[in-house]
Short mmCIF file of N, CA, C and O in Angstrom, two decimals:
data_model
loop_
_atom_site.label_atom_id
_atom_site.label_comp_id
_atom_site.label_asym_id
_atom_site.label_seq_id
_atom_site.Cartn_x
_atom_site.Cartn_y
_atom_site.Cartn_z
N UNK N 1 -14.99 -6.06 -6.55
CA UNK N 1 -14.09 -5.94 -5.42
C UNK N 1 -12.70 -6.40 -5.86
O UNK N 1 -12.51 -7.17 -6.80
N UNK N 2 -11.91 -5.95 -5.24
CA UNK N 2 -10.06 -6.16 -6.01
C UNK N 2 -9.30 -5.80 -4.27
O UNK N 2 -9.72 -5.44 -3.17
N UNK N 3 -8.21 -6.11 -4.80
CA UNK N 3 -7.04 -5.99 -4.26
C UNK N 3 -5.72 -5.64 -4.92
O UNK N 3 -5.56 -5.78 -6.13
N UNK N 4 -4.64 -5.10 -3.95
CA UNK N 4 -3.22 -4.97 -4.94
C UNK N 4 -2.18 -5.00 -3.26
O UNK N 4 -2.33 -4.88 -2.05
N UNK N 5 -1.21 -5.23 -4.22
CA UNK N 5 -0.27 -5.84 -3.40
C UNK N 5 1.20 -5.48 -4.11
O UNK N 5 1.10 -5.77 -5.30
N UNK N 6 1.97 -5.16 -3.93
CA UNK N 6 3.32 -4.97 -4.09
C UNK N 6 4.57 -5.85 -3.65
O UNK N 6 4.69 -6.38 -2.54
N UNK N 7 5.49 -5.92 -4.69
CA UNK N 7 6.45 -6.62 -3.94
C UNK N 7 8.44 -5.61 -3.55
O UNK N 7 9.31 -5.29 -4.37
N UNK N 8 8.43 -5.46 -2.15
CA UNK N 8 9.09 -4.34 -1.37
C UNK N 8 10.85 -5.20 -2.40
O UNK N 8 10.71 -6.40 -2.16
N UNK N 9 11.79 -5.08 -3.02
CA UNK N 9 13.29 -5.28 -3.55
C UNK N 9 14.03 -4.80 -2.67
O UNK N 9 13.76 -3.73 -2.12
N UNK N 10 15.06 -5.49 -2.40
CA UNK N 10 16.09 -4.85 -1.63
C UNK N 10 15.66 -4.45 -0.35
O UNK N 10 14.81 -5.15 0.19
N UNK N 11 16.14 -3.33 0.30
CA UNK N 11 16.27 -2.25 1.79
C UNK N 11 15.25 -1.36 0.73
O UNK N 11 15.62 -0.88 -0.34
N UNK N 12 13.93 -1.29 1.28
CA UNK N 12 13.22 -0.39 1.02
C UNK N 12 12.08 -0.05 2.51
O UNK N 12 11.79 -0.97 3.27
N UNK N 13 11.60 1.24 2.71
CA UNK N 13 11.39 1.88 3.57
C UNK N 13 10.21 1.94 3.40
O UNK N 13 9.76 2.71 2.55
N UNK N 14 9.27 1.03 4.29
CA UNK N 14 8.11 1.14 4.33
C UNK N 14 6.97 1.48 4.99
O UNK N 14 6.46 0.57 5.65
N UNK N 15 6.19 2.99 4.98
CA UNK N 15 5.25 3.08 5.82
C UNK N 15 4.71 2.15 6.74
O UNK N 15 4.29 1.07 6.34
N UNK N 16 4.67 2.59 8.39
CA UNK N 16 4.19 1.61 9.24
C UNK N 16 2.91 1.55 9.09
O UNK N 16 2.38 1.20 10.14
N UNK N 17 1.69 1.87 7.71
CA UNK N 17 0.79 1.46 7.94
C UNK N 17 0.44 0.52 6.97
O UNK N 17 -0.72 0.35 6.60
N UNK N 18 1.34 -0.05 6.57
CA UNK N 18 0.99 -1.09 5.47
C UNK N 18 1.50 -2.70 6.43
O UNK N 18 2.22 -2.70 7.43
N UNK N 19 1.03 -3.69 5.92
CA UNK N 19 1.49 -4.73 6.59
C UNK N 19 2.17 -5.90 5.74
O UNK N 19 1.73 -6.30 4.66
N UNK N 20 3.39 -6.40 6.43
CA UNK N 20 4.06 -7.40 5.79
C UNK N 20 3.27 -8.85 5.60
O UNK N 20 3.25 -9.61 6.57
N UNK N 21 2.76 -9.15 4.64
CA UNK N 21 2.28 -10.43 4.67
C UNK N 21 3.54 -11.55 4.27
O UNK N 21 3.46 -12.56 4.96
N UNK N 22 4.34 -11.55 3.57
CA UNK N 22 4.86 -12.64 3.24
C UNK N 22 6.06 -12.52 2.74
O UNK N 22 6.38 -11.35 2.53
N UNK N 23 7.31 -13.79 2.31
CA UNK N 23 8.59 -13.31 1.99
C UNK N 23 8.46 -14.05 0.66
O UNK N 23 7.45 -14.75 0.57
N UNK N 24 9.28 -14.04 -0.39
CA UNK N 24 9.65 -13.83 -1.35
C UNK N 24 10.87 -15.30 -0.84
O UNK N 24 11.81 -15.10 -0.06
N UNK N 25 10.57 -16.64 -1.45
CA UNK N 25 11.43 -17.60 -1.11
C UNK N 25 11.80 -18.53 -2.49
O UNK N 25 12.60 -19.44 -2.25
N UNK N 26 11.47 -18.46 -3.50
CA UNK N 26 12.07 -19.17 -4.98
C UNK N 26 11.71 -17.57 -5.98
O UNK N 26 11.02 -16.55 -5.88
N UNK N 27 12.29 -17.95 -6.54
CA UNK N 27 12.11 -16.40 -7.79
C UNK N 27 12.83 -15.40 -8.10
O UNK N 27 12.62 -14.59 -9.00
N UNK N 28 14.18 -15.46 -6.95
CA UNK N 28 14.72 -13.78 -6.76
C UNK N 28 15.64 -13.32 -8.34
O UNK N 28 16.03 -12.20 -8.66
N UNK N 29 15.80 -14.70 -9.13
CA UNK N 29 16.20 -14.61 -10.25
C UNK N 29 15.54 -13.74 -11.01
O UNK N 29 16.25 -12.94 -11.62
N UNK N 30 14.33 -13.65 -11.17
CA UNK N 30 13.49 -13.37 -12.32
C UNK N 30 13.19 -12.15 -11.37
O UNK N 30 13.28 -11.28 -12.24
N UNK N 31 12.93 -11.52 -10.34
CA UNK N 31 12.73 -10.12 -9.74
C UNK N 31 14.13 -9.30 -9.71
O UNK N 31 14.17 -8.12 -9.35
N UNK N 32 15.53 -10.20 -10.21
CA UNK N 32 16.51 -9.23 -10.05
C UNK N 32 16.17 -8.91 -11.22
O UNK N 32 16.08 -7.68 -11.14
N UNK N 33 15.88 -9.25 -12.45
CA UNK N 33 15.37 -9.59 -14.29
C UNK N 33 14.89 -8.04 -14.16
O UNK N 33 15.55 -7.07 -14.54
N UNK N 34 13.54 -7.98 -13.51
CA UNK N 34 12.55 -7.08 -13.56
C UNK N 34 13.31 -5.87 -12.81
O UNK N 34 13.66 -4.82 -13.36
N UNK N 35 13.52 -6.20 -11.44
CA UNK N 35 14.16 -5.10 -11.14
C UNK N 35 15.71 -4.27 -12.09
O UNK N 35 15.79 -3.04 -12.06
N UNK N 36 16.41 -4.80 -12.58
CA UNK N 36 17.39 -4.14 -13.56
C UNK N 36 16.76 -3.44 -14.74
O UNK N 36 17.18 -2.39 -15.23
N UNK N 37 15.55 -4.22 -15.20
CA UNK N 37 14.98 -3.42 -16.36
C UNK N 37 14.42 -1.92 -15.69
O UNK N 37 14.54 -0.88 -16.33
N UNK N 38 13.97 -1.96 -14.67
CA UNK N 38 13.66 -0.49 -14.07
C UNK N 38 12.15 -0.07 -14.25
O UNK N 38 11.48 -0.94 -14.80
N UNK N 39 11.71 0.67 -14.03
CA UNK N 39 10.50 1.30 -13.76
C UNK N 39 9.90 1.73 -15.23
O UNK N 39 10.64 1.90 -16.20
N UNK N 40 8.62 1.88 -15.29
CA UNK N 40 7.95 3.15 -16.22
C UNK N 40 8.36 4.30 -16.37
O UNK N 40 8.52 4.76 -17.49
N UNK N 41 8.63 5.08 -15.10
CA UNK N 41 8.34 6.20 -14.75
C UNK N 41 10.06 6.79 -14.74
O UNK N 41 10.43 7.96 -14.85
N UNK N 42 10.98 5.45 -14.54
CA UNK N 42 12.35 5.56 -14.82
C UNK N 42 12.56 6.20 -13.32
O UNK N 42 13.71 6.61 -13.18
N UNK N 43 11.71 6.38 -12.17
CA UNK N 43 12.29 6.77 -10.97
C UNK N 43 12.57 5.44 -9.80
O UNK N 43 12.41 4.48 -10.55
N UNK N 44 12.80 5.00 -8.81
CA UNK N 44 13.47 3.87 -8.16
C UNK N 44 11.95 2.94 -8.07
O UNK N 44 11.81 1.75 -8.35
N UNK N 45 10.88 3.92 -7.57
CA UNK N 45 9.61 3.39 -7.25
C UNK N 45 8.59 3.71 -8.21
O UNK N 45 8.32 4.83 -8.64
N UNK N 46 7.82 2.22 -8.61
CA UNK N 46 6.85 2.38 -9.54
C UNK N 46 6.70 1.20 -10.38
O UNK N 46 7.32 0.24 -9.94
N UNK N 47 5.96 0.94 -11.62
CA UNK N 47 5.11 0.21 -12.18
C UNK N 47 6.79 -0.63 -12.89
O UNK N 47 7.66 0.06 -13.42
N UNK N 48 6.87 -1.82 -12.77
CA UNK N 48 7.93 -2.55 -13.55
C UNK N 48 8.30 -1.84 -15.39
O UNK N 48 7.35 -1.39 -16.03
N UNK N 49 9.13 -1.85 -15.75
CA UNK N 49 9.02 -1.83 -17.25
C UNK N 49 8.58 -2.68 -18.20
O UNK N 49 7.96 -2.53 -19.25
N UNK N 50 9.23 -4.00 -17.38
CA UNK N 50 8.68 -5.26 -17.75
C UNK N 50 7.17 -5.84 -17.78
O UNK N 50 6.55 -5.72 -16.72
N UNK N 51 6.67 -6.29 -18.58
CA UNK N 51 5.48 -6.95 -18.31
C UNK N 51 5.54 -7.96 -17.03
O UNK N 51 6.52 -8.70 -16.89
N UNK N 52 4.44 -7.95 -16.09
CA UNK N 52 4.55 -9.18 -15.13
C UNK N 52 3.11 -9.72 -15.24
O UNK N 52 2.04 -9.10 -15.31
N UNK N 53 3.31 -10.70 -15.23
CA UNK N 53 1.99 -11.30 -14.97
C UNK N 53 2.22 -12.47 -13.55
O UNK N 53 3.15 -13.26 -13.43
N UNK N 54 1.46 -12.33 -12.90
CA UNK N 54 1.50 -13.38 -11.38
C UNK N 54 -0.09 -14.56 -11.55
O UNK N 54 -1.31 -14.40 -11.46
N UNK N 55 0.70 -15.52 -11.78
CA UNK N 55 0.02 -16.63 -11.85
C UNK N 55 -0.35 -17.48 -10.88
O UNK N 55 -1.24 -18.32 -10.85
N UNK N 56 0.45 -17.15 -10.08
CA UNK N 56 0.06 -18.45 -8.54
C UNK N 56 0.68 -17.20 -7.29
O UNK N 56 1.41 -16.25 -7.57
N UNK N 57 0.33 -17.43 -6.35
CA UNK N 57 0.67 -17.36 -4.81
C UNK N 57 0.47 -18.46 -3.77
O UNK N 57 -0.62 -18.89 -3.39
N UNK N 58 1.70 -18.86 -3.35
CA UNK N 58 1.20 -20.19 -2.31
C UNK N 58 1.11 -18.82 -1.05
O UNK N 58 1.37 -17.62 -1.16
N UNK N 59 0.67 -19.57 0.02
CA UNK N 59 0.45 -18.49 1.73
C UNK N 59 0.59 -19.91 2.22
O UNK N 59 0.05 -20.83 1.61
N UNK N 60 1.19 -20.09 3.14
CA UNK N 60 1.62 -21.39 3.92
C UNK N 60 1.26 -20.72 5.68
O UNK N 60 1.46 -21.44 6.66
#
């Protein structure tokens, strides 16, 4: 069993059937990092270029 989860950058437009769980409050340094390097696929939406690895999630 799995899960996936995305994280929405900027003004991005998101189907009303997905749901907002949470905001993005220390880090925006290292997601502007990832976001400037750009995509795989080189289009706005899609897989980082960058390697990410996510090690922790707090949910308060």
């Amino acid at each position: 069993m799995g899960s996936q989860f995305f994280v929405a950058y900027k003004d991005s437009d998101i189907p009303p059937d997905y749901t907002v769980f949470g905001t993005v409050t220390s880090g925006m340094d290292l997601l502007d990092r990832i976001a400037a390097a750009g995509t795989t696929t080189g289009e706005p939406d899609g897989p980082p270029k960058l390697a990410v690895q996510i090690t922790e999630i707090r949910v308060a």
